[in-house]
């Protein structure tokens, strides 16, 4: 139940981020690529979760193949987003079509036995088993290659840029790295070595939270992708309260069995006590967050002439 709630939260967050990026500037190339990337990430997360939950072998087989196909297309849009962020790259216009051919072929072949085959039956509590097709390692190397090229491009830009663009690239690079490479390693490498529990196999999905969190912070604080979000003290406080006071809630969900076995029926006093202590301490740092936001808004307006009462049009490429 908790796994389902977490995965649903990840998928909802991804779709919300993608929608925010796209509708803030539908004609902006970077915004469209970002929206496409998070859409395929959401499809991958959903199929990866459901493939080990359904008991119908036909449906499970389809979801596993959709898992591989969506991961391939995710890698493609990941690469394009990296090379075009924060502004479209003219040097990659032709290369975009070249890199599209092999990854699309692999995505289509995911529905054959050339990449995955001998898909096993439902195994409660364990990841769905499958055999490697003739092209499995080519598929894996291709995905790692696309991810590596994308991240390398961001590293080069990070060294080259300065100021706010460099900060934006830093958050995107860190978020993508923390979510992409662990997911690839767990699902393509580790799954071929040992039998994975569902908890371990889904760490790649939960890792997307790093990407979502860092991207959201960059959008709110540094106007990532020219997304204009009205920032108020109330917004900052709401975010801080949600995350900090969410800690005892998480303890209540995940630690219920452990705590009840140690202190009996009064286990609920632990998370409630944590919430009261945190509230009594007035959540340190909230005033600093608001002050930082106000300072940034004022400094950015003075240096760039940006008026937050107007919607930023962004690039039209």
mmCIF file of C-alpha atoms in Angstrom:
data_model
loop_
_atom_site.group_PDB
_atom_site.id
_atom_site.type_symbol
_atom_site.label_atom_id
_atom_site.label_comp_id
_atom_site.label_asym_id
_atom_site.label_seq_id
_atom_site.Cartn_x
_atom_site.Cartn_y
_atom_site.Cartn_z
ATOM 1 C CA UNK A 1 0.000 0.000 0.000
ATOM 2 C CA UNK A 2 2.757 2.434 0.974
ATOM 3 C CA UNK A 3 4.728 1.530 -2.168
ATOM 4 C CA UNK A 4 1.678 2.300 -4.296
ATOM 5 C CA UNK A 5 1.214 5.675 -2.600
ATOM 6 C CA UNK A 6 4.886 6.564 -3.111
ATOM 7 C CA UNK A 7 4.870 5.580 -6.776
ATOM 8 C CA UNK A 8 1.625 7.487 -7.329
ATOM 9 C CA UNK A 9 3.233 10.516 -5.690
ATOM 10 C CA UNK A 10 6.283 10.208 -7.965
ATOM 11 C CA UNK A 11 4.140 9.914 -11.102
ATOM 12 C CA UNK A 12 1.871 12.801 -10.092
ATOM 13 C CA UNK A 13 4.878 14.999 -9.307
ATOM 14 C CA UNK A 14 6.472 14.216 -12.669
ATOM 15 C CA UNK A 15 3.303 14.996 -14.602
ATOM 16 C CA UNK A 16 2.826 18.220 -12.641
ATOM 17 C CA UNK A 17 6.404 19.328 -13.380
ATOM 18 C CA UNK A 18 6.037 18.444 -17.050
ATOM 19 C CA UNK A 19 2.737 20.279 -17.338
ATOM 20 C CA UNK A 20 4.156 23.332 -15.583
ATOM 21 C CA UNK A 21 7.150 23.432 -17.928
ATOM 22 C CA UNK A 22 5.112 22.870 -21.092
ATOM 23 C CA UNK A 23 2.207 25.231 -20.465
ATOM 24 C CA UNK A 24 4.479 28.024 -19.237
ATOM 25 C CA UNK A 25 5.970 28.156 -22.742
ATOM 26 C CA UNK A 26 4.505 25.595 -25.204
ATOM 27 C CA UNK A 27 6.656 26.894 -28.063
ATOM 28 C CA UNK A 28 9.938 26.733 -26.159
ATOM 29 C CA UNK A 29 12.039 23.795 -27.321
ATOM 30 C CA UNK A 30 13.671 23.177 -23.948
ATOM 31 C CA UNK A 31 10.280 23.194 -22.240
ATOM 32 C CA UNK A 32 8.856 20.702 -24.748
ATOM 33 C CA UNK A 33 11.837 18.382 -24.346
ATOM 34 C CA UNK A 34 11.575 18.526 -20.566
ATOM 35 C CA UNK A 35 7.850 17.740 -20.710
ATOM 36 C CA UNK A 36 8.499 14.789 -23.044
ATOM 37 C CA UNK A 37 11.268 13.488 -20.793
ATOM 38 C CA UNK A 38 9.184 13.530 -17.614
ATOM 39 C CA UNK A 39 6.188 12.033 -19.464
ATOM 40 C CA UNK A 40 8.230 8.983 -20.455
ATOM 41 C CA UNK A 41 9.702 8.879 -16.945
ATOM 42 C CA UNK A 42 6.159 8.682 -15.561
ATOM 43 C CA UNK A 43 5.244 5.907 -18.023
ATOM 44 C CA UNK A 44 8.411 4.013 -17.083
ATOM 45 C CA UNK A 45 7.702 4.363 -13.350
ATOM 46 C CA UNK A 46 4.117 3.147 -13.760
ATOM 47 C CA UNK A 47 5.016 0.137 -15.908
ATOM 48 C CA UNK A 48 8.007 -0.774 -13.710
ATOM 49 C CA UNK A 49 5.798 -0.778 -10.630
ATOM 50 C CA UNK A 50 2.824 -2.622 -12.113
ATOM 51 C CA UNK A 51 4.772 -5.375 -13.889
ATOM 52 C CA UNK A 52 5.521 -7.084 -10.574
ATOM 53 C CA UNK A 53 2.065 -6.461 -9.122
ATOM 54 C CA UNK A 54 -0.289 -7.925 -11.732
ATOM 55 C CA UNK A 55 -0.855 -11.678 -11.742
ATOM 56 C CA UNK A 56 -1.960 -12.013 -15.352
ATOM 57 C CA UNK A 57 1.122 -13.275 -17.282
ATOM 58 C CA UNK A 58 0.071 -11.579 -20.530
ATOM 59 C CA UNK A 59 -0.408 -8.189 -18.885
ATOM 60 C CA UNK A 60 2.813 -8.552 -16.880
ATOM 61 C CA UNK A 61 4.737 -9.401 -20.060
ATOM 62 C CA UNK A 62 3.352 -6.338 -21.839
ATOM 63 C CA UNK A 63 4.184 -4.061 -18.901
ATOM 64 C CA UNK A 64 7.761 -5.377 -18.738
ATOM 65 C CA UNK A 65 8.240 -4.700 -22.443
ATOM 66 C CA UNK A 66 6.663 -1.261 -22.024
ATOM 67 C CA UNK A 67 9.132 -0.718 -19.179
ATOM 68 C CA UNK A 68 12.058 -1.326 -21.549
ATOM 69 C CA UNK A 69 10.540 0.661 -24.433
ATOM 70 C CA UNK A 70 9.714 3.696 -22.295
ATOM 71 C CA UNK A 71 13.196 3.614 -20.715
ATOM 72 C CA UNK A 72 14.721 3.801 -24.196
ATOM 73 C CA UNK A 73 12.609 6.813 -25.186
ATOM 74 C CA UNK A 74 13.304 8.382 -21.797
ATOM 75 C CA UNK A 75 17.043 8.092 -22.498
ATOM 76 C CA UNK A 76 16.548 9.769 -25.888
ATOM 77 C CA UNK A 77 14.693 12.784 -24.481
ATOM 78 C CA UNK A 78 17.124 12.866 -21.552
ATOM 79 C CA UNK A 79 19.983 13.329 -24.007
ATOM 80 C CA UNK A 80 18.159 15.970 -26.051
ATOM 81 C CA UNK A 81 17.175 17.911 -22.960
ATOM 82 C CA UNK A 82 20.748 17.910 -21.648
ATOM 83 C CA UNK A 83 22.319 19.138 -24.898
ATOM 84 C CA UNK A 84 19.669 21.839 -25.392
ATOM 85 C CA UNK A 85 19.542 23.086 -21.810
ATOM 86 C CA UNK A 86 19.396 25.950 -20.898
ATOM 87 C CA UNK A 87 19.046 27.182 -24.509
ATOM 88 C CA UNK A 88 18.633 25.229 -27.788
ATOM 89 C CA UNK A 89 21.845 24.018 -29.441
ATOM 90 C CA UNK A 90 22.102 24.619 -33.181
ATOM 91 C CA UNK A 91 24.964 22.107 -33.483
ATOM 92 C CA UNK A 92 22.674 19.265 -32.430
ATOM 93 C CA UNK A 93 19.859 19.861 -34.922
ATOM 94 C CA UNK A 94 21.077 17.171 -37.328
ATOM 95 C CA UNK A 95 22.437 14.889 -34.602
ATOM 96 C CA UNK A 96 19.002 14.748 -32.978
ATOM 97 C CA UNK A 97 17.687 12.754 -35.930
ATOM 98 C CA UNK A 98 20.771 10.519 -36.003
ATOM 99 C CA UNK A 99 20.490 9.496 -32.337
ATOM 100 C CA UNK A 100 16.738 9.009 -32.784
ATOM 101 C CA UNK A 101 17.150 6.031 -35.147
ATOM 102 C CA UNK A 102 18.941 3.468 -32.909
ATOM 103 C CA UNK A 103 17.007 4.260 -29.741
ATOM 104 C CA UNK A 104 13.651 4.083 -31.532
ATOM 105 C CA UNK A 105 14.630 0.749 -33.068
ATOM 106 C CA UNK A 106 15.521 -0.587 -29.611
ATOM 107 C CA UNK A 107 12.249 0.727 -28.186
ATOM 108 C CA UNK A 108 10.280 -1.147 -30.861
ATOM 109 C CA UNK A 109 12.399 -4.283 -30.451
ATOM 110 C CA UNK A 110 11.567 -4.266 -26.739
ATOM 111 C CA UNK A 111 8.247 -5.820 -27.732
ATOM 112 C CA UNK A 112 10.056 -8.756 -29.356
ATOM 113 C CA UNK A 113 12.234 -11.487 -27.828
ATOM 114 C CA UNK A 114 15.474 -9.845 -28.989
ATOM 115 C CA UNK A 115 15.890 -7.777 -25.825
ATOM 116 C CA UNK A 116 13.831 -9.579 -23.166
ATOM 117 C CA UNK A 117 12.477 -13.126 -23.317
ATOM 118 C CA UNK A 118 11.362 -16.000 -21.098
ATOM 119 C CA UNK A 119 9.366 -13.674 -18.875
ATOM 120 C CA UNK A 120 8.501 -15.411 -15.614
ATOM 121 C CA UNK A 121 5.281 -15.571 -13.638
ATOM 122 C CA UNK A 122 4.149 -13.437 -10.715
ATOM 123 C CA UNK A 123 6.383 -13.829 -7.642
ATOM 124 C CA UNK A 124 4.899 -12.026 -4.675
ATOM 125 C CA UNK A 125 7.499 -9.778 -3.059
ATOM 126 C CA UNK A 126 10.130 -10.286 -5.774
ATOM 127 C CA UNK A 127 10.887 -8.571 -9.059
ATOM 128 C CA UNK A 128 9.500 -10.148 -12.224
ATOM 129 C CA UNK A 129 12.092 -12.479 -13.766
ATOM 130 C CA UNK A 130 13.095 -12.375 -17.421
ATOM 131 C CA UNK A 131 15.813 -13.706 -19.698
ATOM 132 C CA UNK A 132 18.258 -11.694 -21.785
ATOM 133 C CA UNK A 133 17.701 -11.527 -25.521
ATOM 134 C CA UNK A 134 20.506 -11.291 -28.088
ATOM 135 C CA UNK A 135 20.361 -7.485 -28.068
ATOM 136 C CA UNK A 136 19.997 -6.994 -24.315
ATOM 137 C CA UNK A 137 23.531 -5.744 -23.662
ATOM 138 C CA UNK A 138 23.460 -3.559 -26.771
ATOM 139 C CA UNK A 139 20.279 -2.039 -25.361
ATOM 140 C CA UNK A 140 21.927 -1.532 -21.958
ATOM 141 C CA UNK A 141 25.084 0.038 -23.433
ATOM 142 C CA UNK A 142 22.997 2.337 -25.602
ATOM 143 C CA UNK A 143 21.018 3.627 -22.629
ATOM 144 C CA UNK A 144 24.144 4.121 -20.524
ATOM 145 C CA UNK A 145 25.776 5.882 -23.483
ATOM 146 C CA UNK A 146 22.909 8.312 -23.983
ATOM 147 C CA UNK A 147 22.804 9.111 -20.272
ATOM 148 C CA UNK A 148 26.581 9.537 -20.068
ATOM 149 C CA UNK A 149 26.734 11.858 -23.091
ATOM 150 C CA UNK A 150 23.890 13.959 -21.692
ATOM 151 C CA UNK A 151 25.479 14.324 -18.258
ATOM 152 C CA UNK A 152 28.923 15.004 -19.783
ATOM 153 C CA UNK A 153 27.391 17.806 -21.841
ATOM 154 C CA UNK A 154 25.923 19.316 -18.681
ATOM 155 C CA UNK A 155 29.284 19.061 -16.892
ATOM 156 C CA UNK A 156 30.961 20.951 -19.756
ATOM 157 C CA UNK A 157 28.290 23.649 -19.563
ATOM 158 C CA UNK A 158 28.657 23.828 -15.806
ATOM 159 C CA UNK A 159 32.374 24.555 -16.178
ATOM 160 C CA UNK A 160 31.710 27.093 -18.916
ATOM 161 C CA UNK A 161 28.777 29.023 -17.431
ATOM 162 C CA UNK A 162 28.691 31.451 -14.533
ATOM 163 C CA UNK A 163 26.023 33.094 -12.425
ATOM 164 C CA UNK A 164 22.426 31.882 -12.458
ATOM 165 C CA UNK A 165 22.814 29.654 -15.582
ATOM 166 C CA UNK A 166 25.580 27.743 -13.793
ATOM 167 C CA UNK A 167 23.406 27.286 -10.712
ATOM 168 C CA UNK A 168 20.516 26.040 -12.863
ATOM 169 C CA UNK A 169 22.759 23.511 -14.606
ATOM 170 C CA UNK A 170 24.089 22.380 -11.217
ATOM 171 C CA UNK A 171 20.643 21.472 -9.913
ATOM 172 C CA UNK A 172 19.570 19.756 -13.129
ATOM 173 C CA UNK A 173 22.841 17.793 -13.354
ATOM 174 C CA UNK A 174 22.694 16.660 -9.738
ATOM 175 C CA UNK A 175 19.021 15.700 -9.939
ATOM 176 C CA UNK A 176 19.367 13.755 -13.184
ATOM 177 C CA UNK A 177 22.518 11.966 -12.017
ATOM 178 C CA UNK A 178 20.998 10.878 -8.699
ATOM 179 C CA UNK A 179 17.905 9.495 -10.419
ATOM 180 C CA UNK A 180 19.120 8.127 -13.770
ATOM 181 C CA UNK A 181 22.261 6.100 -13.067
ATOM 182 C CA UNK A 182 21.005 4.243 -9.956
ATOM 183 C CA UNK A 183 17.859 3.258 -11.878
ATOM 184 C CA UNK A 184 19.912 1.942 -14.800
ATOM 185 C CA UNK A 185 22.300 0.029 -12.550
ATOM 186 C CA UNK A 186 19.535 -1.587 -10.493
ATOM 187 C CA UNK A 187 17.232 -2.529 -13.370
ATOM 188 C CA UNK A 188 19.775 -3.529 -16.030
ATOM 189 C CA UNK A 189 22.854 -4.752 -14.130
ATOM 190 C CA UNK A 190 21.950 -5.772 -10.591
ATOM 191 C CA UNK A 191 18.754 -7.529 -11.690
ATOM 192 C CA UNK A 192 20.884 -9.839 -13.875
ATOM 193 C CA UNK A 193 23.122 -10.821 -10.955
ATOM 194 C CA UNK A 194 20.743 -11.477 -8.067
ATOM 195 C CA UNK A 195 17.030 -11.825 -7.384
ATOM 196 C CA UNK A 196 15.821 -8.413 -6.286
ATOM 197 C CA UNK A 197 13.120 -7.742 -3.756
ATOM 198 C CA UNK A 198 10.452 -5.281 -4.840
ATOM 199 C CA UNK A 199 11.817 -2.701 -2.409
ATOM 200 C CA UNK A 200 15.278 -2.785 -4.003
ATOM 201 C CA UNK A 201 13.986 -2.944 -7.572
ATOM 202 C CA UNK A 202 11.899 0.183 -7.006
ATOM 203 C CA UNK A 203 14.705 2.322 -5.624
ATOM 204 C CA UNK A 204 15.146 3.638 -9.159
ATOM 205 C CA UNK A 205 11.579 4.923 -9.114
ATOM 206 C CA UNK A 206 11.985 6.539 -5.714
ATOM 207 C CA UNK A 207 15.256 8.100 -6.894
ATOM 208 C CA UNK A 208 13.210 10.257 -9.257
ATOM 209 C CA UNK A 209 12.210 12.216 -6.152
ATOM 210 C CA UNK A 210 15.746 13.685 -6.101
ATOM 211 C CA UNK A 211 15.263 14.935 -9.630
ATOM 212 C CA UNK A 212 11.773 16.239 -8.906
ATOM 213 C CA UNK A 213 12.794 17.964 -5.699
ATOM 214 C CA UNK A 214 15.906 19.650 -7.088
ATOM 215 C CA UNK A 215 14.115 20.695 -10.275
ATOM 216 C CA UNK A 216 11.227 22.164 -8.293
ATOM 217 C CA UNK A 217 13.656 24.097 -6.113
ATOM 218 C CA UNK A 218 15.456 25.427 -9.194
ATOM 219 C CA UNK A 219 12.139 26.466 -10.762
ATOM 220 C CA UNK A 220 10.934 28.280 -7.656
ATOM 221 C CA UNK A 221 14.235 29.904 -6.720
ATOM 222 C CA UNK A 222 16.116 30.417 -9.995
ATOM 223 C CA UNK A 223 13.362 30.568 -12.646
ATOM 224 C CA UNK A 224 14.413 27.318 -14.308
ATOM 225 C CA UNK A 225 13.300 27.188 -17.977
ATOM 226 C CA UNK A 226 11.884 30.707 -17.610
ATOM 227 C CA UNK A 227 8.977 29.372 -15.567
ATOM 228 C CA UNK A 228 7.423 32.263 -13.698
ATOM 229 C CA UNK A 229 6.182 31.101 -10.299
ATOM 230 C CA UNK A 230 4.880 33.638 -7.827
ATOM 231 C CA UNK A 231 6.895 33.190 -4.642
ATOM 232 C CA UNK A 232 5.510 34.431 -1.362
ATOM 233 C CA UNK A 233 6.423 33.849 2.245
ATOM 234 C CA UNK A 234 3.340 31.686 2.533
ATOM 235 C CA UNK A 235 4.567 29.479 -0.309
ATOM 236 C CA UNK A 236 7.982 29.045 1.277
ATOM 237 C CA UNK A 237 6.496 28.307 4.699
ATOM 238 C CA UNK A 238 4.052 25.794 3.199
ATOM 239 C CA UNK A 239 6.869 23.888 1.499
ATOM 240 C CA UNK A 240 9.002 23.885 4.651
ATOM 241 C CA UNK A 241 6.121 22.728 6.848
ATOM 242 C CA UNK A 242 5.167 19.990 4.363
ATOM 243 C CA UNK A 243 8.650 18.473 4.208
ATOM 244 C CA UNK A 244 9.770 18.953 7.810
ATOM 245 C CA UNK A 245 6.507 17.970 9.489
ATOM 246 C CA UNK A 246 6.241 15.137 6.982
ATOM 247 C CA UNK A 247 9.140 13.402 8.753
ATOM 248 C CA UNK A 248 7.083 12.224 11.750
ATOM 249 C CA UNK A 249 4.307 11.176 9.371
ATOM 250 C CA UNK A 250 6.810 9.005 7.480
ATOM 251 C CA UNK A 251 8.055 7.567 10.772
ATOM 252 C CA UNK A 252 4.475 6.700 11.648
ATOM 253 C CA UNK A 253 3.932 4.820 8.366
ATOM 254 C CA UNK A 254 7.244 2.976 8.000
ATOM 255 C CA UNK A 255 8.122 2.524 11.677
ATOM 256 C CA UNK A 256 4.749 1.344 12.916
ATOM 257 C CA UNK A 257 5.648 -2.355 13.021
ATOM 258 C CA UNK A 258 9.068 -1.763 14.592
ATOM 259 C CA UNK A 259 7.823 0.713 17.197
ATOM 260 C CA UNK A 260 4.768 -1.331 18.178
ATOM 261 C CA UNK A 261 7.033 -4.332 18.765
ATOM 262 C CA UNK A 262 9.264 -2.287 21.090
ATOM 263 C CA UNK A 263 6.890 -0.062 23.053
ATOM 264 C CA UNK A 264 3.492 -1.652 22.461
ATOM 265 C CA UNK A 265 0.232 0.104 21.676
ATOM 266 C CA UNK A 266 1.669 3.508 22.548
ATOM 267 C CA UNK A 267 3.963 3.482 19.487
ATOM 268 C CA UNK A 268 2.049 6.425 18.017
ATOM 269 C CA UNK A 269 3.449 8.717 20.742
ATOM 270 C CA UNK A 270 6.832 8.756 18.959
ATOM 271 C CA UNK A 271 5.740 10.413 15.676
ATOM 272 C CA UNK A 272 3.273 12.673 17.503
ATOM 273 C CA UNK A 273 6.015 13.735 19.905
ATOM 274 C CA UNK A 274 8.367 14.473 17.008
ATOM 275 C CA UNK A 275 5.720 16.666 15.389
ATOM 276 C CA UNK A 276 5.122 18.594 18.629
ATOM 277 C CA UNK A 277 8.842 19.157 19.219
ATOM 278 C CA UNK A 278 9.366 20.387 15.668
ATOM 279 C CA UNK A 279 6.364 22.688 15.890
ATOM 280 C CA UNK A 280 7.470 24.059 19.265
ATOM 281 C CA UNK A 281 10.876 24.897 17.798
ATOM 282 C CA UNK A 282 9.090 26.926 15.064
ATOM 283 C CA UNK A 283 10.884 24.961 12.330
ATOM 284 C CA UNK A 284 14.325 26.623 12.219
ATOM 285 C CA UNK A 285 15.331 28.081 8.899
ATOM 286 C CA UNK A 286 11.947 29.133 7.578
ATOM 287 C CA UNK A 287 12.749 32.828 7.994
ATOM 288 C CA UNK A 288 16.088 32.284 6.275
ATOM 289 C CA UNK A 289 14.334 30.610 3.339
ATOM 290 C CA UNK A 290 11.903 33.475 2.990
ATOM 291 C CA UNK A 291 14.677 36.038 3.315
ATOM 292 C CA UNK A 292 16.727 34.302 0.659
ATOM 293 C CA UNK A 293 13.718 34.228 -1.655
ATOM 294 C CA UNK A 294 12.984 37.924 -1.141
ATOM 295 C CA UNK A 295 16.644 38.869 -1.675
ATOM 296 C CA UNK A 296 16.850 36.809 -4.844
ATOM 297 C CA UNK A 297 13.646 38.272 -6.271
ATOM 298 C CA UNK A 298 14.814 41.820 -5.636
ATOM 299 C CA UNK A 299 18.336 41.221 -6.948
ATOM 300 C CA UNK A 300 17.134 39.427 -10.054
ATOM 301 C CA UNK A 301 14.648 42.180 -10.884
ATOM 302 C CA UNK A 302 17.277 44.900 -10.433
ATOM 303 C CA UNK A 303 19.920 43.132 -12.533
ATOM 304 C CA UNK A 304 17.704 41.889 -15.343
ATOM 305 C CA UNK A 305 14.784 44.268 -15.392
ATOM 306 C CA UNK A 306 12.441 41.289 -15.053
ATOM 307 C CA UNK A 307 8.953 42.163 -13.869
ATOM 308 C CA UNK A 308 7.288 39.260 -12.066
ATOM 309 C CA UNK A 309 3.891 40.727 -12.797
ATOM 310 C CA UNK A 310 4.440 39.865 -16.436
ATOM 311 C CA UNK A 311 4.629 36.364 -17.813
ATOM 312 C CA UNK A 312 8.059 35.574 -19.218
ATOM 313 C CA UNK A 313 7.719 34.590 -22.860
ATOM 314 C CA UNK A 314 10.885 32.496 -23.004
ATOM 315 C CA UNK A 315 12.585 31.370 -26.193
ATOM 316 C CA UNK A 316 10.574 30.648 -29.307
ATOM 317 C CA UNK A 317 12.865 28.091 -30.834
#
